[in-house]
mmCIF file of C-alpha atoms in Angstrom:
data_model
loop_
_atom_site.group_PDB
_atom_site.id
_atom_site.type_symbol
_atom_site.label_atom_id
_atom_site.label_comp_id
_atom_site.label_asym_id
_atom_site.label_seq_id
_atom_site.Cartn_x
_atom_site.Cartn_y
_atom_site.Cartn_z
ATOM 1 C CA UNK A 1 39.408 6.822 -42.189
ATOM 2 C CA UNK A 2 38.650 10.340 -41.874
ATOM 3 C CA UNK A 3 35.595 9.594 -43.953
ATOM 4 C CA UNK A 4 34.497 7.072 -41.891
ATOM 5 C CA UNK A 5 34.754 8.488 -38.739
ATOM 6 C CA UNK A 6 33.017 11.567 -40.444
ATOM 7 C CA UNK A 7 29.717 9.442 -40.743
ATOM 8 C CA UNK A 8 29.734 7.167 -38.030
ATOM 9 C CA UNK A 9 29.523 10.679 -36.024
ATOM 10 C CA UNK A 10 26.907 11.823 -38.242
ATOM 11 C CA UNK A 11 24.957 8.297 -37.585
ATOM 12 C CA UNK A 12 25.834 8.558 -33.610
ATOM 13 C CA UNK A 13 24.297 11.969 -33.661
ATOM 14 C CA UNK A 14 21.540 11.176 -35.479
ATOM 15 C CA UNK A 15 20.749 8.618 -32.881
ATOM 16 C CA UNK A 16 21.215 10.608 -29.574
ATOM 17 C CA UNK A 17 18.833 13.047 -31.183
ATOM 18 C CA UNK A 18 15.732 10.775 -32.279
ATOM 19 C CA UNK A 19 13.069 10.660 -29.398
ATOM 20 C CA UNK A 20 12.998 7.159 -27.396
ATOM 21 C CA UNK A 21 10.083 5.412 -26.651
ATOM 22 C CA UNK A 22 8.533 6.027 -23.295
ATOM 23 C CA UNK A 23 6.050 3.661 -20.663
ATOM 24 C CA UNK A 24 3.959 4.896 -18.203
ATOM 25 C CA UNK A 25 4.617 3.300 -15.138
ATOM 26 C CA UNK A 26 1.192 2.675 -14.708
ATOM 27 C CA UNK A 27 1.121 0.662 -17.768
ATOM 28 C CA UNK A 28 4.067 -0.980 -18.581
ATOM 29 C CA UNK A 29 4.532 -3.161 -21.537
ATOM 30 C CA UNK A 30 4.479 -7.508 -20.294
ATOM 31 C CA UNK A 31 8.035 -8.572 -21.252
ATOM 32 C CA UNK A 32 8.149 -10.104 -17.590
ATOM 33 C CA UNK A 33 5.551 -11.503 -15.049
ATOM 34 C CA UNK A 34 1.923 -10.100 -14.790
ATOM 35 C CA UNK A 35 2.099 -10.482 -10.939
ATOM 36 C CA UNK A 36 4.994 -11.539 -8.472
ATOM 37 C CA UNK A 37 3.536 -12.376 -4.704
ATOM 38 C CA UNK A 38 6.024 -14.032 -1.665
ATOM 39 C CA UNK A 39 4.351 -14.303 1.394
ATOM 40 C CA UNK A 40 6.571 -16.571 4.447
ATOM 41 C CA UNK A 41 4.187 -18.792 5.144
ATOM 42 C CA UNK A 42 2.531 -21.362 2.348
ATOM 43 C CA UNK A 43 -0.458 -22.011 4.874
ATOM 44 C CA UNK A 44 -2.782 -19.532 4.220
ATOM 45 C CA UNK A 45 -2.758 -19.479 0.626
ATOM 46 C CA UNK A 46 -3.179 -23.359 0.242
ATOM 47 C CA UNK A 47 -6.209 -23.130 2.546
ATOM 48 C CA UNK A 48 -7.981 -20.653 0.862
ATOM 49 C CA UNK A 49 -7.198 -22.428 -2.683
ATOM 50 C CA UNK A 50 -8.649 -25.676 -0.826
ATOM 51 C CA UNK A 51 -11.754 -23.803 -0.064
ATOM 52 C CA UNK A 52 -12.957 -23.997 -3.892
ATOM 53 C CA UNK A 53 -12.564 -27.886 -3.963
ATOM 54 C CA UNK A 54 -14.844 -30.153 -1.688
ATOM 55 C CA UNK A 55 -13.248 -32.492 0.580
ATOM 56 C CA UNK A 56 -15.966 -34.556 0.636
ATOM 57 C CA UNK A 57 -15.739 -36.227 -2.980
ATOM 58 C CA UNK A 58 -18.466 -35.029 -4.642
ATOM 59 C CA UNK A 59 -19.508 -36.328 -8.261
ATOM 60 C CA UNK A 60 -18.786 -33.443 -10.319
ATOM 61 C CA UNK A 61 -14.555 -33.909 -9.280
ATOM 62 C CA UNK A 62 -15.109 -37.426 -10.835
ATOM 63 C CA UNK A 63 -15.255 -38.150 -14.742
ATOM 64 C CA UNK A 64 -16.992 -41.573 -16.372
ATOM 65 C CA UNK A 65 -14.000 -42.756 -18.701
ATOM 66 C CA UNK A 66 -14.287 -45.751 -20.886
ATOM 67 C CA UNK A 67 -10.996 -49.018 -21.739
ATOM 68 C CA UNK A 68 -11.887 -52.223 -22.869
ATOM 69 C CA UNK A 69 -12.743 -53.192 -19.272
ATOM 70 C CA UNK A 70 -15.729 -51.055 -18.979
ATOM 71 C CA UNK A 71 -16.912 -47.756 -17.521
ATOM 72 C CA UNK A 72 -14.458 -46.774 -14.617
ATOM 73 C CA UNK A 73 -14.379 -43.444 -12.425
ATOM 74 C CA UNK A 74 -11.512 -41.105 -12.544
ATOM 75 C CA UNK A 75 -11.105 -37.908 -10.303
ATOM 76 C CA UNK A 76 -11.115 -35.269 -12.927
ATOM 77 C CA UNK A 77 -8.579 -31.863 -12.789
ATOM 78 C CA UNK A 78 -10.642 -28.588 -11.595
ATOM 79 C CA UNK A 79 -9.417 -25.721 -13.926
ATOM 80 C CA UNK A 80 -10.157 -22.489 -12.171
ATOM 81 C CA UNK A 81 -10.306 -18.722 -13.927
ATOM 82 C CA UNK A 82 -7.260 -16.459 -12.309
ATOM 83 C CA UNK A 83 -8.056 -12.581 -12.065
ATOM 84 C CA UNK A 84 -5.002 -10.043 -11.586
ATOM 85 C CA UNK A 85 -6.047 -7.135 -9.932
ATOM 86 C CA UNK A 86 -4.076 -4.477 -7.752
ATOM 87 C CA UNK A 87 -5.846 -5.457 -4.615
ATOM 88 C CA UNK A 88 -5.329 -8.861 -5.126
ATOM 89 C CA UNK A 89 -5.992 -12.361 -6.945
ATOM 90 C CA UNK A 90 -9.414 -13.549 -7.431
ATOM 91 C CA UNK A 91 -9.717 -17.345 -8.299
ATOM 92 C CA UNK A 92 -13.117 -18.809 -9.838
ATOM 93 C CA UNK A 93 -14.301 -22.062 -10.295
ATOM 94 C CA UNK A 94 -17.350 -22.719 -12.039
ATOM 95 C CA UNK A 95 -18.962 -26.047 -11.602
ATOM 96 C CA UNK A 96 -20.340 -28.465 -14.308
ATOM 97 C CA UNK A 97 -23.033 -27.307 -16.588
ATOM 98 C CA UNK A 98 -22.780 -24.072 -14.653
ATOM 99 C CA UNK A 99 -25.035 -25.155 -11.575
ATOM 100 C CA UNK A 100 -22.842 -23.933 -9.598
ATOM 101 C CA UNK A 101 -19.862 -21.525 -8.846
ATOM 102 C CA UNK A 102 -16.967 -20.449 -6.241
ATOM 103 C CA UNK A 103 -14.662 -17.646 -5.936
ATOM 104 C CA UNK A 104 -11.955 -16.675 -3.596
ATOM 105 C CA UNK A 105 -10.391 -13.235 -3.415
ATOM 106 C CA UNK A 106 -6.559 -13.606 -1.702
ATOM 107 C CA UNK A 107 -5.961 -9.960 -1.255
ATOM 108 C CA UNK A 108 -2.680 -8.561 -1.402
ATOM 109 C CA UNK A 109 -2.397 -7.719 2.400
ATOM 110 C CA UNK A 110 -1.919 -11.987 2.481
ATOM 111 C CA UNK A 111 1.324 -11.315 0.744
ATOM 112 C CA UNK A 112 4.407 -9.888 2.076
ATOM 113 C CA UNK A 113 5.200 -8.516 -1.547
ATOM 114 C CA UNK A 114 2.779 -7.876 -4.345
ATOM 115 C CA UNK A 115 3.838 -6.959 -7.103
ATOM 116 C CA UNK A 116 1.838 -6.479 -10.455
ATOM 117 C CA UNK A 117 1.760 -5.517 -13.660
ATOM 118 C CA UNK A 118 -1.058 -4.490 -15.340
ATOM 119 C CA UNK A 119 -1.666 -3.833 -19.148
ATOM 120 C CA UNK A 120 -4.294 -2.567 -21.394
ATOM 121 C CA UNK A 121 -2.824 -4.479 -24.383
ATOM 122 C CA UNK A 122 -2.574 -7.547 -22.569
ATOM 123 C CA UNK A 123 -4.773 -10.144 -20.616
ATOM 124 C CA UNK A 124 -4.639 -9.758 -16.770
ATOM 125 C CA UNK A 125 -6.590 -13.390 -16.891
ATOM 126 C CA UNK A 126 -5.844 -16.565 -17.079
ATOM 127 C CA UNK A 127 -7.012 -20.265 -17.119
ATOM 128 C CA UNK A 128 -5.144 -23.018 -15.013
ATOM 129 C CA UNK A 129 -5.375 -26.292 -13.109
ATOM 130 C CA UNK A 130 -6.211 -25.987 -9.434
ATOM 131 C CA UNK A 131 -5.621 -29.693 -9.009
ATOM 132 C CA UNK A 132 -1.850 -28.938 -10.029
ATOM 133 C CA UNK A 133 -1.454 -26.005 -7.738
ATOM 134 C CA UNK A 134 -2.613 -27.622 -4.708
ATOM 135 C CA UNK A 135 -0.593 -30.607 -5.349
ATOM 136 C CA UNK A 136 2.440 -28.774 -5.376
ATOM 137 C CA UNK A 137 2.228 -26.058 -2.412
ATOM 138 C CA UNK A 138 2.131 -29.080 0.249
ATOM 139 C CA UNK A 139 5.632 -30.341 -1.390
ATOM 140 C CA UNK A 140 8.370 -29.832 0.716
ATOM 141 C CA UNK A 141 6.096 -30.711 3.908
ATOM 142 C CA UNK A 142 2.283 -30.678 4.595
ATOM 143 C CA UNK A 143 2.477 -30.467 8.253
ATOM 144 C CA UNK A 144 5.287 -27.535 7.794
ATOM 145 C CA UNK A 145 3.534 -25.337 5.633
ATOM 146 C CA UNK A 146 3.883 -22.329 8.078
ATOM 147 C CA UNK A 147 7.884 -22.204 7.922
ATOM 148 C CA UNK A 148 7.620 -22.944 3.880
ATOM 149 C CA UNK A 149 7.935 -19.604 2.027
ATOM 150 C CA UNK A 150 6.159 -19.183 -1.262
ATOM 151 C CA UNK A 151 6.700 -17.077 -4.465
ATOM 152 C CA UNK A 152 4.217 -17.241 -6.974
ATOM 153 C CA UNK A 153 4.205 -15.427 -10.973
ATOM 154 C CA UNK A 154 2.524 -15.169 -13.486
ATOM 155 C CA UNK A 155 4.427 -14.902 -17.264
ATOM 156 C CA UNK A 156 1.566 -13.708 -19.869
ATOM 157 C CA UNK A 157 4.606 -14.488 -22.880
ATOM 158 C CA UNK A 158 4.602 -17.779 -22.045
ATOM 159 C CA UNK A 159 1.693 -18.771 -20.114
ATOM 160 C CA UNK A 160 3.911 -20.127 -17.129
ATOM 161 C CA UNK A 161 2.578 -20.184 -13.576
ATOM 162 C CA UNK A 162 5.313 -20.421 -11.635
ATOM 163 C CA UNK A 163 5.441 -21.653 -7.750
ATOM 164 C CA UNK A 164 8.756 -21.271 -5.664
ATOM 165 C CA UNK A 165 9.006 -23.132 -2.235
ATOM 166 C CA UNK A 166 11.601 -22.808 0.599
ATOM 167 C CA UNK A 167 12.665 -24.505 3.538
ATOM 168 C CA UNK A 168 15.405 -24.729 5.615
ATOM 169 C CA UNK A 169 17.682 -24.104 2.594
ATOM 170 C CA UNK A 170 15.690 -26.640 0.453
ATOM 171 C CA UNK A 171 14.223 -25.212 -2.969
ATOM 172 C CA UNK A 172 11.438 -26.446 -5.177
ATOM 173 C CA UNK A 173 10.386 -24.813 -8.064
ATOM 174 C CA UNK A 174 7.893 -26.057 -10.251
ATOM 175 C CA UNK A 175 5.713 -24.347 -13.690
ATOM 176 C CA UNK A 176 2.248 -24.960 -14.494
ATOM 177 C CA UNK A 177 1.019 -24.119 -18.034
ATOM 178 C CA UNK A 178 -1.947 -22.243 -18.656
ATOM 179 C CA UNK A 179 -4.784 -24.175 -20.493
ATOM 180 C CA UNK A 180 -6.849 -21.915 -22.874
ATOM 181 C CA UNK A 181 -8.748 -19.021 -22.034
ATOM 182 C CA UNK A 182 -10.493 -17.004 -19.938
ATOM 183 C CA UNK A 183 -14.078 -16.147 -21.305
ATOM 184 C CA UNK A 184 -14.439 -12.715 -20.965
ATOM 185 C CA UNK A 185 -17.499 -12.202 -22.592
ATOM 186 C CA UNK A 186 -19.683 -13.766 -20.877
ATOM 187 C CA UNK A 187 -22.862 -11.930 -20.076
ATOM 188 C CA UNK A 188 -23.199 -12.107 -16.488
ATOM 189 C CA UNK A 189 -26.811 -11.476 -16.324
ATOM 190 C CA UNK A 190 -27.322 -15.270 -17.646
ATOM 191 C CA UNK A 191 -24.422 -16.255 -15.001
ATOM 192 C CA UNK A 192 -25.773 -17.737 -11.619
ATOM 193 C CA UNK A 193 -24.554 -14.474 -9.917
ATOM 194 C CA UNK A 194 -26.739 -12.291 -12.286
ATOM 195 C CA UNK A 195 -29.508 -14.262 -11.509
ATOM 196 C CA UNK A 196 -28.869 -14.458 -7.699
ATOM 197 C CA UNK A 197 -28.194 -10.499 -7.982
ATOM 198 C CA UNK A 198 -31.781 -9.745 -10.216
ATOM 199 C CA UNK A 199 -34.071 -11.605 -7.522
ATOM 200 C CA UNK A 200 -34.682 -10.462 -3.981
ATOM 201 C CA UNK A 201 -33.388 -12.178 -1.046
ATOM 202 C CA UNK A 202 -36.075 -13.935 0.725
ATOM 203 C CA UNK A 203 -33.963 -15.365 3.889
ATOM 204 C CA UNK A 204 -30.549 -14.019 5.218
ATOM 205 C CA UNK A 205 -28.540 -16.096 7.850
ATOM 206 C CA UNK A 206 -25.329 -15.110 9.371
ATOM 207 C CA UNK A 207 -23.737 -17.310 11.695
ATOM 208 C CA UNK A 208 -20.904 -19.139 13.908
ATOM 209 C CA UNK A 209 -18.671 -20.984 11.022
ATOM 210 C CA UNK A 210 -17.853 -23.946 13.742
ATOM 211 C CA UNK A 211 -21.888 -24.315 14.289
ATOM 212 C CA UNK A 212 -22.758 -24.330 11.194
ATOM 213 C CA UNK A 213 -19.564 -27.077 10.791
ATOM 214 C CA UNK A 214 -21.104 -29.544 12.895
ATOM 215 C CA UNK A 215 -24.593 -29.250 11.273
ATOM 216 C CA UNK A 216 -22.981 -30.003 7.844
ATOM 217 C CA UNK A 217 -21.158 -33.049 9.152
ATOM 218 C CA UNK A 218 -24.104 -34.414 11.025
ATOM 219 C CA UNK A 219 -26.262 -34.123 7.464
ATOM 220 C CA UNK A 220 -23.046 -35.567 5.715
ATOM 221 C CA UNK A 221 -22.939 -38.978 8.012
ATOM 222 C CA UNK A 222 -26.332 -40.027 6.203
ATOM 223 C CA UNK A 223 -25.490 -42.234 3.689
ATOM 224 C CA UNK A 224 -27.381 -42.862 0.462
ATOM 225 C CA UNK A 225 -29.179 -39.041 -0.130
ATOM 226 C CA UNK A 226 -28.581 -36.632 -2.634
ATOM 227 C CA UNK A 227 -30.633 -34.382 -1.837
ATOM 228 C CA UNK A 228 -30.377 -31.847 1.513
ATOM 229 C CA UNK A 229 -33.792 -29.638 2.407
ATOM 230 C CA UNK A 230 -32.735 -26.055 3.425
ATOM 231 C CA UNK A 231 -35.345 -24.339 5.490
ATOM 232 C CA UNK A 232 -35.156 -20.707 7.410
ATOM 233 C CA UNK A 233 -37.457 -18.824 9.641
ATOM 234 C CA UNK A 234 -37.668 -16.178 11.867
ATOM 235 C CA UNK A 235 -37.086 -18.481 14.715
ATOM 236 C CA UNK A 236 -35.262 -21.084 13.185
ATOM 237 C CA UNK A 237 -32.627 -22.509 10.127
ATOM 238 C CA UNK A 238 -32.850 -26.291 9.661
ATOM 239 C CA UNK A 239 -30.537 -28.661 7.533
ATOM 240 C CA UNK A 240 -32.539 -31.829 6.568
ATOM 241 C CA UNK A 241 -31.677 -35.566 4.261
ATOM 242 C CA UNK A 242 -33.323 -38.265 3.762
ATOM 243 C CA UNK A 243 -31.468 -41.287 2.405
ATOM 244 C CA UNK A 244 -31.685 -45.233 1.613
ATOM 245 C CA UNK A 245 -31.600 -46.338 5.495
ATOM 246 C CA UNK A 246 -32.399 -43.277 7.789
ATOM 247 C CA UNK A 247 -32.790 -39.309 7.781
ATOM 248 C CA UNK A 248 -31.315 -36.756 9.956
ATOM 249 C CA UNK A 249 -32.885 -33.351 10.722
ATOM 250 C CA UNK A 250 -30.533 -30.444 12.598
ATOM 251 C CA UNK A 251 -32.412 -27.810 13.901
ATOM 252 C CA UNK A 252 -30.534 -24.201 14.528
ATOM 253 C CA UNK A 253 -32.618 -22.078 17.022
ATOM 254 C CA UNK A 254 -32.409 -18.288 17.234
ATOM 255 C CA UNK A 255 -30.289 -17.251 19.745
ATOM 256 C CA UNK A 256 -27.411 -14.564 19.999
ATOM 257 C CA UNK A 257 -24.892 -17.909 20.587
ATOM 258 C CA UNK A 258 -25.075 -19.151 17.237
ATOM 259 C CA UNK A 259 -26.846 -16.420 14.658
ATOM 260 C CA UNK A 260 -25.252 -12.672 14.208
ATOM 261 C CA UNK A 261 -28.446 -11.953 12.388
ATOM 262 C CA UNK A 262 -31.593 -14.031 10.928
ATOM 263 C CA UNK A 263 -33.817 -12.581 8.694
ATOM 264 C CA UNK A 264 -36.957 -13.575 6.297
ATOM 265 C CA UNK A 265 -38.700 -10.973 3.986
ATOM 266 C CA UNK A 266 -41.876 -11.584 4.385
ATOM 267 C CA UNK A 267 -41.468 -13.034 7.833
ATOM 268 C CA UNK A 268 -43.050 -16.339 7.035
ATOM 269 C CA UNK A 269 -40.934 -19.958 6.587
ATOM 270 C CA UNK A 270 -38.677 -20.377 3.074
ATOM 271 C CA UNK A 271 -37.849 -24.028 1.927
ATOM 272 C CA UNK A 272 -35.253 -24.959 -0.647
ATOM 273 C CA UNK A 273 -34.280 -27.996 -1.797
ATOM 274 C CA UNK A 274 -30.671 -28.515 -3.033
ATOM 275 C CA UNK A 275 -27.549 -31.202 -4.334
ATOM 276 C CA UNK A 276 -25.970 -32.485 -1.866
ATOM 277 C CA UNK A 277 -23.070 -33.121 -3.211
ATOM 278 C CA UNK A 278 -22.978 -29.015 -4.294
ATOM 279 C CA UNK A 279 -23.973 -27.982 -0.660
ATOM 280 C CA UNK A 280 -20.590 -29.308 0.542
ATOM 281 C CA UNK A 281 -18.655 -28.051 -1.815
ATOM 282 C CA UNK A 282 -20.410 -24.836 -0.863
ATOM 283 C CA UNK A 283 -19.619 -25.753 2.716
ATOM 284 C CA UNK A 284 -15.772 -26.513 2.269
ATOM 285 C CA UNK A 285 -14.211 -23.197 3.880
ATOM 286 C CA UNK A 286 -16.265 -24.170 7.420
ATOM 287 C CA UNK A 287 -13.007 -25.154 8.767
ATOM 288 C CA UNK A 288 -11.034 -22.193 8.024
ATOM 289 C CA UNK A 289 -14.174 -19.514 8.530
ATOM 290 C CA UNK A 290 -15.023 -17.333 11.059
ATOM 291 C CA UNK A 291 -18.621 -16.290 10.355
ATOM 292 C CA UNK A 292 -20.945 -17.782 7.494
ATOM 293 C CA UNK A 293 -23.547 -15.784 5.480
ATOM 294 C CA UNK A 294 -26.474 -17.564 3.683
ATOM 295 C CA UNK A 295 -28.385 -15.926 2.011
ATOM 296 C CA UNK A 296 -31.578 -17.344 -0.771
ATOM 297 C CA UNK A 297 -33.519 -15.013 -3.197
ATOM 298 C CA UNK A 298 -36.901 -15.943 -4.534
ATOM 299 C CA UNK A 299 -35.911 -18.106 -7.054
ATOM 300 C CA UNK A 300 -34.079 -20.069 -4.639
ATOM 301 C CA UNK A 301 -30.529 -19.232 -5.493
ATOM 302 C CA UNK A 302 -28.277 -19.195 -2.678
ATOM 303 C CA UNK A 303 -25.006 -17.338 -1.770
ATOM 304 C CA UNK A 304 -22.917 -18.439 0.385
ATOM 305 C CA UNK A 305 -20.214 -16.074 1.934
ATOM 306 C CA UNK A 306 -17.533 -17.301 4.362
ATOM 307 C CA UNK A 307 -15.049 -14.726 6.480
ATOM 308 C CA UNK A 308 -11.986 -16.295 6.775
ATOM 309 C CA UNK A 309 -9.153 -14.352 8.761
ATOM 310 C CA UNK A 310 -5.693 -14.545 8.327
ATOM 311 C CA UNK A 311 -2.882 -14.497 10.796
ATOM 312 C CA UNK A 312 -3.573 -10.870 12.112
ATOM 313 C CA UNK A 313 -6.995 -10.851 11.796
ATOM 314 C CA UNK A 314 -7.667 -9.091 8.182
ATOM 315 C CA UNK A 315 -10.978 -10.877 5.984
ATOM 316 C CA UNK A 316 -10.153 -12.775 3.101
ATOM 317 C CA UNK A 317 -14.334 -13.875 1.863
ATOM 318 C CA UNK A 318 -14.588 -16.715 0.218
ATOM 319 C CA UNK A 319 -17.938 -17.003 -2.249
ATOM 320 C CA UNK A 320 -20.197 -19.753 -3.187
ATOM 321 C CA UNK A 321 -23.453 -19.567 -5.350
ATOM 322 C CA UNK A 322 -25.876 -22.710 -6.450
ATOM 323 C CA UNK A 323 -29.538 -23.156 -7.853
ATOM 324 C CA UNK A 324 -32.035 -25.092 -5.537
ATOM 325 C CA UNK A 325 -33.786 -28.486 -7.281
ATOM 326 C CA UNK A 326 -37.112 -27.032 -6.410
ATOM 327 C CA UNK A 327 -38.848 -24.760 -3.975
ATOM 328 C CA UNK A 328 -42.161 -24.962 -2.109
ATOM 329 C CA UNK A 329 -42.695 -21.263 -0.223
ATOM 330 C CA UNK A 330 -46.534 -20.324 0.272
ATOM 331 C CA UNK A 331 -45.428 -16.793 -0.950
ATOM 332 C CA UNK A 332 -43.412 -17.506 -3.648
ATOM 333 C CA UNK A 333 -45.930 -15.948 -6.463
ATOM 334 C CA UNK A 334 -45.500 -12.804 -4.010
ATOM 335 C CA UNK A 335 -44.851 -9.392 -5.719
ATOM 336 C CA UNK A 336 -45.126 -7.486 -2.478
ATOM 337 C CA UNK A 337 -40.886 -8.741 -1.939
ATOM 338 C CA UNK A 338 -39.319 -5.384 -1.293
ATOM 339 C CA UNK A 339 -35.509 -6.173 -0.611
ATOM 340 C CA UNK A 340 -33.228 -6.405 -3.367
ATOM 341 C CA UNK A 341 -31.060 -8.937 -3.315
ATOM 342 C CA UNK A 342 -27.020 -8.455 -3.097
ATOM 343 C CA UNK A 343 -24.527 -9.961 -4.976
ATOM 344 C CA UNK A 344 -22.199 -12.387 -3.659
ATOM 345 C CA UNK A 345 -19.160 -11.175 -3.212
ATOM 346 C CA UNK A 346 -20.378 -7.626 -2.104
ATOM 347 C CA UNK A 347 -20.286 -6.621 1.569
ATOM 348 C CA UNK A 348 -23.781 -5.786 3.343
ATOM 349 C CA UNK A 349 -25.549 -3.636 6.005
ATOM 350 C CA UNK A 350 -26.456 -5.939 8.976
ATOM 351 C CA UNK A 351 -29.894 -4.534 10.812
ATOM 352 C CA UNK A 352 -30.252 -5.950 14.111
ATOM 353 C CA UNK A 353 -33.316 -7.772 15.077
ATOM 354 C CA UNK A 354 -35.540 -8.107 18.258
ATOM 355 C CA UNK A 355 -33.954 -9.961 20.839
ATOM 356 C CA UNK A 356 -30.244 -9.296 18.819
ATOM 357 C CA UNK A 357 -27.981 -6.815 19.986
ATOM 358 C CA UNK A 358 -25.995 -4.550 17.312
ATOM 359 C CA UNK A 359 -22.622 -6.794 15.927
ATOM 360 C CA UNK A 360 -19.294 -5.517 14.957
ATOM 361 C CA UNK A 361 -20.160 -6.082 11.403
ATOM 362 C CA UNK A 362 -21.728 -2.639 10.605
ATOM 363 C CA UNK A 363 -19.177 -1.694 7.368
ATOM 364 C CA UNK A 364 -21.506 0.096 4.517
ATOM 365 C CA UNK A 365 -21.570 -2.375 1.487
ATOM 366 C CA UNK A 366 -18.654 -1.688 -0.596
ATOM 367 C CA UNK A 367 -16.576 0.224 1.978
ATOM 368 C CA UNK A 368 -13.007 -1.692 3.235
ATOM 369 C CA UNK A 369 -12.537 -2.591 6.343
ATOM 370 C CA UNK A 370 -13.423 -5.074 9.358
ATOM 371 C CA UNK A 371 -16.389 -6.810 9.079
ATOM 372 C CA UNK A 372 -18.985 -8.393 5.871
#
């Protein structure tokens, strides 16, 4: 016994005195979530989400699937990428064949906790349905959403998104798996925003969100048209279709009751033609936004930037970018184009204009704050 005790001392010892790993807080190792966020209200979250999926049906939600009835149309699951960040939660969608892609930042100000974890030796990305998560944050109640609390995570072990509602003492927990991969490789100067970000910007709007709203819808009521003509001016932005039994052209005049700024470098008229279908999808935050930014390069690429505020008044942006069909600008061969074009995304330097008086929105690109 005495033996015994003799080296189980000698083992002890031995043990106390050997060094013990140590984390950084800053990087600690993913046994647990990547990211834990609770906010008390499920409405602001789901409406931003919604912002990356058109309500108005367009074709590339829908997939051709074949039975041995035929060819039949089935809406299709959007996957978006997931971005963990400590200021906040960036989700992108990226439509088919890459014509297309939107983005929306929730920063962590939305939350009332935000908690994450970030890791060099693990991903901070991830790869999930969108169709899933909006199905399940109406749950408990779609008209209640304001009262429902949410908790959302994010496991990296074992690729679980996980979404906790409450109500009234009424739980619902449900866990989405991750589907594949985020690719992080990807050269962005052959992405849409490269391209958008290596060609100056030939027209700039910025505008009333509610406007704008009604100008979409009266384009939208034209049935049979695929197509919608984009055309801005120093005086003027119009929204134009054409389709199988009429047309309808809305004309936007500058004034200081609809535009914050409207701008054309060189000052001439810019005309871009565009999907349809793609424009609305572009358009889907109108109802939620604030103010609107459009802005086109010279390729015809066009960014689309909505401010949507939450319940105190803070900017959450939400980003959409598409190529035009065609183009038909006098001045397009121009090499005389001075202004560089901005990324989407990226907040911007507003410069008044004759007849405008200075906005609010005068934050340096880059800097946080109020304002684009």
């Amino acid at each position: 016994n005495k033996q015994t005790n003799k080296q189980t001392n000698k083992q002890t010892n031995k043990q106390m005195s050997s060094p013990s790993p140590s984390y950084t807080t800053s990087n600690p190792p993913h046994s647990g979530p990547l990211f834990v966020a609770t906010s008390a209200s499920t409405r602001m979250v789901y409406n931003l989400l919604s912002c990356l999926v058109s309500p108005h049906n367009s074709k590339s939600q829908y997939a051709i699937k074949g039975n041995g009835n035929g060819l039949r149309e089935e809406k299709r699951d959007v996957f978006v990428d997931v971005y963990v960040e400590e200021e906040g939660i960036t989700f992108v969608e990226k439509g088919l064949g890459g014509t297309s892609q939107a983005s929306v930042n929730i920063q962590s100000f939305v939350f009332q906790t935000y908690c994450v974890s970030l890791s060099p030796t693990s991903p901070s990305e991830f790869h999930i349905s969108l169709t899933a998560i909006l199905a399940t944050l109406p749950l408990l109640s779609h008209n209640a959403m304001d009262t429902t609390s949410l908790t959302m995570s994010y496991n990296v072990d074992d690729g679980v998104f996980k979404i906790i509602l409450e109500k009234d003492g009424v739980s619902c927990s449900v866990a989405i798996s991750s589907s594949g991969s985020v690719d992080v490789s990807h050269d962005p100067s052959t992405s849409l925003q490269g391209i958008f970000m290596d060609e100056p910007v030939v027209a700039r709007a910025i505008l009333k969100s509610s406007i704008l709203l009604s100008a979409v819808e009266e384009v939208k009521s034209v049935g049979g048209t695929g197509d919608v003509i984009v055309e801005v001016s120093p005086s003027v932005m119009v929204l134009s279709t054409k389709g199988d039994a009429g047309g309808c052209l809305v004309e936007l005049p500058r004034s200081r009751e609809i535009f914050s700024s409207l701008e054309c470098f060189p000052p001439t008229n810019h005309t871009r033609v565009y999907s349809l279908s793609l424009f609305l999808t572009g358009m889907a935050a109108l109802p939620y936004a604030h103010e609107t930014c459009i802005q086109i390069n010279r390729v015809g690429v066009c960014a689309v930037q909505h401010q949507v505020k939450d319940l105190v008044g803070r900017n959450c942006f939400v980003d959409f970018i598409v190529g035009c069909k065609e183009h038909s600008d006098s001045d397009s061969d121009s090499s005389d184009v001075s202004v560089s074009g901005r990324g989407c995304g990226k907040r911007y330097d507003q410069h008044p204009q004759d007849g405008f008086e200075p906005t609010q929105y005068t934050a340096v690109e880059g800097t946080e704050g109020e304002g684009w």
